[in-house]
Amino acid sequence: MKFPRFANTLVVRLIGFGVLLVLIGTVARYFILSSYVRDNLIQITSAQQATLAEAAAEDINYKLMERFSFLKRLAKTLPPDLLQQPAKLQAWLQERAKLQPLFSLGLMATDVQGTVLADFPTVPGRVGQSLSGNPNFQQLIEGKSGIGAPVVGSLTQQPLIPMGIPIKNETGTIQGVLIGVTGLSAPNFLNFLHHAHSGTASGFRLVSPKDRLLIDFSHPAVMLEPTPPHGANPFLDRAIGGFRGSGVTRDAQGVEEIAAAASIPSMGWFVVAHVPTSVALAAVDQTKSYLLWHLLLLLGIGLPAIAGFITWVLRPLYRSAEKAEKMSRGEIPLQPLPIERDDEVGHLTRAFNNLLIKLTDSQAALEHLAYHDALTGLPNRSLLIDRIHQAQARSKRHGTRLAILFLDLDGFKQINDSFGHDAGDLVLKETAQRLSLVIRQVDTLARIGGDEFVILATDLDTEAKQAVDTVAAKCIKAVSAPISVQEVTYQISVSIGVALCSRDCTAECLLLAADKAMYVAKQQGQGSYRMASSCEEHIPAHVD
């Protein structure tokens, strides 16, 4: 057996220099192993916190961009002449806000002087209020749309994030501004930060480096507060300066913790995931206790027995440490360490294996969460876009075609309003199962939000239009069948927009064309679909 260098040195000292050297060698091993285990646990926990921070940042960025894109579409479709008719403008905002309630604190429209003309949901005192003194509003009047800095609303007294889009007429002249406001504590907005760490000591901080603002989600209440003074939290200071990664630091209260930072591109913020080292490194204290007990045992038995005993006891630890070190260097894949004996070393190895398994499971769960819809298990928008790109590349190689079917349920809102969101969720699951039976195995069914589904049909031949017609008709028939949930029967229908790729076309263009075609089909009546070319709409609608 080939021993590590420090093990050979320990045995030689035990035999050659007596009890004093045994004591020195054991103390040295105490600190070496403690440091080794600590470093490995810090590395594993740092990777876990980095994964959590990145997943949280992606979730927040997606939800912000979802709201910003929706606001852009509303601003583009808002008739400028409604700015002169507050009552009709109020009704227009109410209809859109109810259709897709992404802004918990409402939509509002202003004129170019900054006076709020209408809002929904209505907040007392907001209509007639002037926003002209707000720097963000001045940028909107200059044509610069965007997401504003978080503030505490003067009327709602809640922490919120505003975003705005200029309203332009046909000549491009700015006629007003459309603003959407989302509360930081709104349901389904930052819920990942509230609930992702349930059952653990982990926490999240959301930081705006530009505004020097911080939200600590380790506490129940969501409150904006200034970042700690420079030097109070070194890791936070580095993150504000642009550092993205993980490290060991102390927070403003002096608690040592392992933290990781990840950027939110859409708003210039970053997320910090953190966990106290007292929790993450609990196994280090167990290792230290074991080593102290082992020192007393060595002194009592004597040098000859100690030399052989240490060689026998530490053999699995040496092998496990060597294997773990190779895994840390990337020489071999991550895998459980072998447990040769059921002793303290085996217990430590088992604890390490359990930690490795939990980390692997957490990473797999986070990866699945990032690319799949939590309710139906279907691919989400991110995975759908990736598969569209793959399908486009395959179509170019084989000379085939692909199509996008954009589906929106008719009458689903009435189910939520009348029977509750639990019933609505069950209807969505049943609808997803029905649509899954309609499509081919090579096709993709995705849920991209609310009651919106998308079907990606690939590898279509020259009869692509007829094939898509057939799929659309099957979808309409499948959805229109009555749904029985908890002894209650529901009846819904679906409107479908179809975009067929006939030449080079982007995923965004296909989705937008199908989305527009779906809205045309919805206007023509429930249970219908409309076919459009990838970026054009010249084919008449079909109705079942």
XYZ file of C-alpha atoms in Angstrom:
544
model
C 0.000 0.000 0.000
C 1.337 3.429 -0.958
C 0.601 5.958 1.796
C 0.267 9.717 1.357
C 3.332 11.701 2.388
C 1.884 13.053 5.626
C 0.768 9.527 6.691
C 4.288 8.164 6.243
C 5.667 11.047 8.267
C 3.173 10.413 11.046
C 4.055 6.696 11.331
C 7.798 7.423 11.365
C 7.395 10.001 14.105
C 5.165 7.718 16.165
C 7.785 4.947 16.080
C 10.913 7.114 16.294
C 10.240 9.936 18.694
C 7.696 8.702 21.197
C 4.690 10.110 22.907
C 5.647 13.747 22.421
C 5.848 13.347 18.651
C 2.607 11.338 18.675
C 0.945 14.294 20.316
C 2.417 16.747 17.826
C 1.544 14.542 14.851
C -2.014 14.006 15.999
C -2.567 17.699 16.598
C -1.193 18.424 13.154
C -3.525 15.834 11.638
C -6.393 17.405 13.569
C -5.927 20.741 11.827
C -5.078 19.256 8.431
C -8.162 17.052 8.242
C -10.409 19.744 9.688
C -9.171 22.176 7.083
C -9.511 19.579 4.329
C -13.120 18.709 5.210
C -13.946 22.381 5.713
C -12.536 23.304 2.310
C -14.437 20.502 0.587
C -17.721 21.371 2.300
C -17.205 25.050 1.491
C -16.603 24.117 -2.148
C -19.726 21.939 -2.297
C -21.899 24.478 -0.461
C -20.532 27.313 -2.614
C -21.518 25.388 -5.753
C -24.978 24.787 -4.298
C -25.469 28.448 -3.403
C -24.236 29.481 -6.865
C -26.781 27.139 -8.464
C -29.565 28.556 -6.276
C -28.540 32.148 -7.041
C -28.421 31.506 -10.806
C -31.799 29.754 -10.778
C -33.333 32.616 -8.771
C -31.814 35.225 -11.118
C -33.146 33.387 -14.187
C -36.598 33.131 -12.617
C -36.731 36.847 -11.759
C -35.336 37.883 -15.157
C -37.919 35.730 -16.960
C -40.819 37.190 -14.972
C -39.616 40.760 -15.502
C -39.175 40.263 -19.244
C -42.572 38.548 -19.424
C -44.183 41.642 -17.911
C -42.101 44.035 -19.996
C -42.977 42.212 -23.241
C -46.661 42.215 -22.297
C -46.507 45.963 -21.571
C -44.852 46.555 -24.951
C -47.658 44.714 -26.724
C -50.275 46.737 -24.845
C -48.587 50.058 -25.656
C -48.383 49.103 -29.320
C -52.093 48.243 -29.505
C -53.423 51.118 -27.348
C -55.317 53.586 -29.621
C -53.811 57.065 -28.938
C -57.236 58.724 -29.223
C -58.294 56.940 -26.000
C -55.971 59.311 -24.130
C -58.631 61.968 -24.742
C -61.410 59.689 -23.406
C -60.543 58.676 -19.798
C -63.631 56.533 -19.301
C -62.951 54.418 -22.382
C -59.256 54.329 -21.521
C -60.152 53.008 -18.051
C -62.297 50.263 -19.614
C -59.510 49.386 -22.062
C -56.972 49.030 -19.242
C -59.422 46.990 -17.175
C -60.040 44.546 -20.016
C -56.302 43.968 -20.623
C -55.414 43.754 -16.954
C -58.053 41.091 -16.353
C -56.985 39.155 -19.447
C -53.427 38.798 -18.158
C -53.010 40.080 -14.561
C -49.231 40.396 -14.494
C -49.113 43.783 -12.721
C -50.363 43.344 -9.164
C -50.505 47.098 -8.447
C -52.072 47.951 -11.771
C -51.722 49.510 -15.208
C -51.962 53.267 -15.712
C -51.752 55.670 -18.643
C -50.534 59.282 -18.538
C -50.405 62.164 -20.957
C -47.104 63.747 -22.038
C -47.254 66.171 -19.078
C -47.184 63.210 -16.664
C -50.782 63.403 -15.421
C -52.316 59.986 -14.749
C -55.446 59.708 -16.928
C -56.702 56.232 -15.956
C -55.605 53.167 -14.010
C -56.692 49.630 -13.178
C -56.907 48.241 -10.563
C -57.919 51.640 -9.268
C -55.811 53.138 -6.474
C -57.470 56.098 -4.703
C -55.665 59.321 -5.551
C -53.643 57.915 -8.481
C -55.800 59.360 -11.289
C -54.866 63.006 -11.640
C -51.510 62.534 -9.930
C -48.525 64.112 -11.730
C -45.396 62.070 -12.469
C -43.560 64.851 -14.265
C -40.970 65.218 -11.506
C -39.924 61.574 -11.701
C -36.585 61.129 -13.572
C -37.775 57.805 -14.980
C -40.815 59.533 -16.463
C -38.637 62.121 -18.202
C -36.732 59.290 -19.893
C -40.022 57.732 -21.051
C -41.133 61.040 -22.598
C -37.817 61.079 -24.468
C -38.700 57.682 -25.941
C -36.589 55.498 -23.628
C -38.735 52.632 -22.354
C -37.483 50.454 -19.537
C -37.738 49.061 -16.021
C -37.484 51.627 -13.238
C -35.735 51.499 -9.906
C -37.625 49.882 -7.013
C -39.436 52.345 -4.775
C -42.037 52.431 -2.033
C -45.260 53.642 -3.656
C -46.464 56.994 -2.322
C -50.091 55.819 -2.457
C -49.847 52.045 -1.940
C -47.012 52.263 0.627
C -45.702 48.988 -0.804
C -42.271 48.194 -2.304
C -42.763 47.996 -6.055
C -41.046 47.872 -9.450
C -42.429 50.172 -12.182
C -41.869 49.787 -15.917
C -43.040 52.043 -18.701
C -43.451 52.232 -22.488
C -44.108 55.441 -24.532
C -47.427 55.511 -26.406
C -46.886 56.691 -29.994
C -49.237 57.576 -32.815
C -48.858 56.434 -36.421
C -46.216 59.085 -37.122
C -44.120 58.015 -34.145
C -44.966 61.047 -32.007
C -45.191 60.296 -28.284
C -48.745 60.870 -27.047
C -48.420 59.518 -23.527
C -46.958 56.746 -21.407
C -48.241 53.296 -20.396
C -46.946 52.186 -16.980
C -47.174 48.791 -15.258
C -46.521 48.421 -11.518
C -45.743 45.122 -9.748
C -45.447 44.773 -5.969
C -42.338 42.977 -4.716
C -44.530 40.824 -2.485
C -46.999 39.962 -5.266
C -47.895 36.244 -5.603
C -46.082 34.373 -8.397
C -43.510 37.140 -8.802
C -40.632 36.633 -6.355
C -42.062 33.469 -4.796
C -38.889 31.549 -5.738
C -36.964 33.701 -3.249
C -39.635 33.199 -0.594
C -39.987 29.424 -0.875
C -36.909 27.891 -2.621
C -35.039 27.664 0.683
C -37.937 26.247 2.745
C -36.734 23.695 5.264
C -33.117 24.925 5.174
C -31.143 27.778 6.687
C -30.433 29.262 3.253
C -31.655 32.753 2.382
C -31.673 35.269 -0.463
C -30.865 38.942 -0.850
C -31.937 41.000 -3.859
C -29.603 43.967 -4.431
C -29.687 47.039 -6.695
C -26.055 48.230 -6.922
C -26.977 51.421 -8.759
C -29.561 52.510 -6.185
C -27.713 50.983 -3.199
C -30.925 49.167 -2.182
C -31.339 45.688 -0.676
C -34.214 43.288 0.024
C -33.452 40.467 2.484
C -35.807 37.494 1.872
C -34.576 35.753 5.014
C -37.288 37.739 6.828
C -41.067 37.344 6.375
C -41.716 40.993 5.438
C -40.537 42.368 2.081
C -38.926 45.761 2.709
C -36.571 48.002 0.788
C -33.567 49.058 2.802
C -30.203 50.653 2.012
C -27.223 48.388 1.560
C -24.891 48.106 4.580
C -22.052 50.636 4.839
C -18.910 49.819 2.908
C -16.872 47.264 4.850
C -19.786 45.808 6.836
C -20.175 42.909 4.345
C -17.040 42.441 2.171
C -18.690 39.963 -0.197
C -21.599 42.343 -0.817
C -19.119 45.164 -1.490
C -17.347 42.997 -4.096
C -20.661 41.997 -5.689
C -21.728 45.662 -5.949
C -18.381 46.290 -7.661
C -19.171 43.660 -10.309
C -17.937 40.371 -8.801
C -20.072 37.330 -9.615
C -19.248 34.076 -7.896
C -19.128 32.610 -4.402
C -17.096 33.010 -1.241
C -17.005 32.988 2.555
C -17.846 36.311 4.231
C -19.513 37.919 7.219
C -22.822 39.748 6.994
C -23.591 43.120 8.553
C -24.435 41.398 11.866
C -21.069 39.600 11.947
C -22.436 36.113 11.127
C -20.036 34.075 8.978
C -21.740 32.704 5.873
C -21.140 31.154 2.457
C -22.616 33.361 -0.282
C -22.924 33.406 -4.081
C -24.040 36.197 -6.428
C -25.724 35.994 -9.859
C -26.817 38.842 -12.160
C -30.341 39.710 -13.326
C -29.629 41.124 -16.828
C -32.962 42.844 -17.430
C -32.703 45.265 -14.504
C -29.030 45.472 -13.498
C -29.702 43.829 -10.107
C -28.131 40.716 -8.659
C -29.233 37.924 -6.312
C -27.176 36.711 -3.356
C -27.873 33.203 -2.000
C -26.339 32.652 1.427
C -26.191 30.077 4.223
C -24.474 30.329 7.649
C -21.217 28.382 7.827
C -22.355 27.041 11.215
C -25.014 25.068 9.321
C -23.058 24.240 6.166
C -19.947 23.086 8.051
C -21.584 21.180 10.891
C -19.715 18.035 9.778
C -16.405 19.786 10.544
C -17.260 19.936 14.265
C -18.060 16.215 14.214
C -14.700 15.533 12.594
C -12.885 17.616 15.232
C -14.601 15.752 18.098
C -13.628 12.426 16.590
C -9.970 13.464 16.226
C -9.720 14.654 19.842
C -11.109 11.351 21.115
C -8.710 9.493 18.852
C -5.750 11.400 20.344
C -6.620 10.196 23.865
C -6.902 6.632 22.641
C -3.508 6.794 20.977
C -1.824 8.049 24.167
C -3.391 5.246 26.223
C -2.495 2.273 24.018
C 1.080 3.081 23.148
C 3.286 3.729 20.199
C 3.558 0.234 18.607
C -0.204 -0.333 18.554
C -0.862 3.216 17.415
C 1.327 2.879 14.335
C -0.535 -0.182 13.072
C -3.920 1.084 14.169
C -3.576 4.436 12.390
C -2.464 2.674 9.228
C -5.531 0.444 9.336
C -8.074 3.045 10.386
C -7.048 5.806 7.992
C -6.718 3.644 4.907
C -10.369 4.213 3.739
C -10.084 7.900 4.537
C -6.947 8.222 2.455
C -8.620 6.448 -0.442
C -11.790 8.510 -0.120
C -9.823 11.756 0.172
C -7.773 10.842 -2.890
C -10.932 10.053 -4.845
C -12.663 13.204 -3.633
C -9.637 15.255 -4.618
C -9.671 13.740 -8.103
C -13.360 14.588 -8.355
C -12.660 18.156 -7.240
C -10.002 18.427 -9.989
C -12.393 16.997 -12.576
C -10.248 13.902 -13.261
C -13.154 11.539 -12.505
C -16.936 12.175 -12.468
C -18.797 12.941 -9.243
C -19.791 9.664 -7.589
C -20.351 8.313 -4.051
C -17.176 7.412 -2.170
C -16.766 3.719 -1.220
C -17.588 2.843 2.400
C -15.215 0.070 3.426
C -16.066 -0.031 7.135
C -18.968 1.124 9.267
C -16.931 3.290 11.646
C -16.333 7.007 12.104
C -14.534 7.215 8.783
C -17.428 5.364 7.157
C -19.865 7.745 8.865
C -17.959 10.745 7.521
C -17.863 9.195 4.059
C -21.583 8.423 4.232
C -22.306 12.008 5.279
C -20.188 13.223 2.364
C -22.043 10.852 0.009
C -25.414 12.049 1.311
C -24.349 15.636 0.790
C -23.180 14.802 -2.732
C -26.486 13.067 -3.494
C -28.480 16.030 -2.176
C -26.405 18.414 -4.256
C -26.890 16.293 -7.379
C -30.642 16.017 -6.740
C -30.893 19.762 -6.104
C -29.047 20.557 -9.314
C -31.253 18.159 -11.297
C -34.408 19.631 -9.744
C -33.287 23.187 -10.457
C -32.396 22.296 -14.053
C -35.825 20.685 -14.520
C -37.517 23.716 -12.921
C -35.635 26.067 -15.244
C -36.907 24.315 -18.396
C -40.314 22.876 -17.474
C -43.669 24.207 -16.338
C -44.200 23.480 -12.640
C -47.944 22.723 -12.983
C -48.143 20.462 -16.070
C -44.554 19.261 -16.364
C -44.521 20.407 -20.012
C -41.547 22.258 -21.532
C -41.599 26.014 -20.809
C -40.742 28.893 -23.137
C -36.963 28.508 -22.689
C -36.974 24.824 -23.639
C -39.453 25.494 -26.460
C -37.147 28.117 -28.016
C -34.222 25.673 -27.806
C -36.237 22.944 -29.540
C -37.373 25.370 -32.243
C -33.723 26.141 -32.971
C -32.931 22.430 -33.151
C -35.904 21.815 -35.425
C -34.839 24.668 -37.729
C -31.348 23.206 -38.042
C -32.795 19.758 -38.780
C -35.219 21.221 -41.348
C -32.346 22.867 -43.216
C -30.411 19.592 -43.318
C -33.303 17.422 -44.495
C -35.343 19.940 -46.490
C -38.421 19.573 -44.283
C -40.687 22.208 -42.746
C -41.922 23.056 -39.286
C -44.988 24.783 -37.853
C -45.982 26.596 -34.671
C -49.522 26.254 -33.256
C -50.286 28.919 -30.624
C -53.247 27.800 -28.470
C -55.227 29.975 -26.038
C -58.142 28.549 -24.045
C -61.531 30.249 -24.426
C -63.599 30.594 -21.269
C -60.814 29.558 -18.908
C -60.958 32.809 -16.921
C -64.589 32.133 -16.022
C -63.548 28.780 -14.510
C -60.919 30.470 -12.332
C -63.351 33.217 -11.293
C -66.260 30.850 -10.599
C -64.590 27.747 -9.175
C -61.170 28.927 -8.010
C -57.591 28.468 -9.171
C -57.428 24.871 -7.893
C -60.138 23.900 -10.358
C -58.391 25.937 -13.042
C -55.133 24.068 -12.399
C -56.899 20.719 -12.756
C -58.452 21.878 -16.056
C -55.004 22.943 -17.315
C -53.541 19.540 -16.402
C -56.377 17.707 -18.155
C -56.009 19.950 -21.227
C -52.266 19.265 -21.317
C -52.909 15.499 -21.218
C -55.447 15.715 -24.028
C -53.173 17.781 -26.242
C -50.285 15.375 -25.540
C -52.382 12.561 -27.039
C -53.024 14.589 -30.204
C -49.446 15.359 -31.222
C -46.757 13.007 -32.531
C -43.834 11.839 -30.398
C -41.432 13.946 -32.489
C -43.463 17.113 -31.816
C -43.272 19.330 -28.728
C -46.135 20.576 -26.549
C -45.183 23.480 -24.270
C -47.014 25.686 -21.790
C -45.670 29.237 -21.974
C -47.969 30.935 -19.491
C -51.463 31.084 -18.008
C -53.781 29.224 -20.388
C -51.429 29.467 -23.391
C -49.932 26.376 -25.015
C -47.669 26.023 -28.045
C -47.234 22.986 -30.303
C -44.036 22.677 -32.360
C -44.659 20.343 -35.304
C -41.425 19.255 -37.011
C -40.214 17.188 -39.974
C -43.224 18.120 -42.130
C -43.174 17.162 -45.817
C -44.727 18.905 -48.825
C -48.205 18.277 -47.389
C -47.325 20.347 -44.343
C -50.392 22.599 -44.524
C -52.786 19.667 -44.616
C -50.967 18.016 -41.702
C -51.172 21.198 -39.622
C -54.866 21.590 -40.492
C -55.434 18.078 -39.174
C -53.527 18.724 -35.935
C -55.400 21.999 -35.316
C -58.754 20.321 -35.875
C -57.812 17.491 -33.487
C -56.756 19.999 -30.828
C -60.058 21.884 -31.092
C -61.988 18.625 -30.832
C -59.908 17.348 -27.887
C -60.258 20.553 -25.858
C -63.969 21.033 -26.573
C -64.916 17.710 -24.966
C -66.436 18.232 -21.480
C -63.994 18.028 -18.567
C -65.129 16.510 -15.275
C -63.205 17.689 -12.223
C -64.355 16.958 -8.675
C -67.855 15.998 -9.862
C -68.193 19.262 -11.790
C -68.268 19.348 -15.611
C -66.564 22.222 -17.405
C -66.880 23.220 -21.063
C -64.141 25.220 -22.749
C -62.815 25.719 -26.257
C -59.549 26.824 -27.795
C -58.444 29.461 -30.309
C -55.399 28.553 -32.394
C -52.982 30.591 -34.458
C -50.743 28.671 -36.876
C -47.454 29.830 -38.404
C -45.802 27.613 -41.031
C -42.117 28.176 -41.739
C -41.647 28.296 -45.505
C -38.155 29.817 -45.546
C -35.519 31.044 -43.099
C -37.425 32.414 -40.138
C -36.578 33.042 -36.508
C -38.245 31.452 -33.511
C -39.430 34.870 -32.328
C -40.957 35.619 -35.741
C -42.801 32.281 -35.818
C -44.172 32.696 -32.287
C -45.238 36.276 -32.943
C -46.979 35.340 -36.201
C -48.782 32.439 -34.542
C -49.723 34.653 -31.580
C -51.215 37.307 -33.865
C -53.081 34.676 -35.866
C -54.489 33.270 -32.623
C -55.883 36.669 -31.623
C -57.545 36.955 -35.057
C -59.064 33.483 -34.603
C -60.289 34.425 -31.097
C -61.996 37.532 -32.482
C -63.800 35.420 -35.089
C -65.335 33.102 -32.509
C -64.442 30.350 -30.073
C -63.174 26.992 -31.291
C -61.440 28.275 -34.410
C -57.971 28.566 -35.851
C -56.243 30.815 -38.331
C -53.304 29.983 -40.561
C -50.578 32.551 -41.211
C -47.247 32.391 -42.968
C -44.197 32.731 -40.684
C -44.348 36.524 -40.608
C -47.422 37.253 -42.787
C -51.128 36.638 -42.481
C -52.979 36.291 -45.817
C -54.772 32.925 -45.489
C -58.456 32.980 -44.370
C -59.489 31.496 -41.019
C -60.855 27.957 -40.542
C -63.629 27.267 -38.074
C -64.864 23.935 -36.700
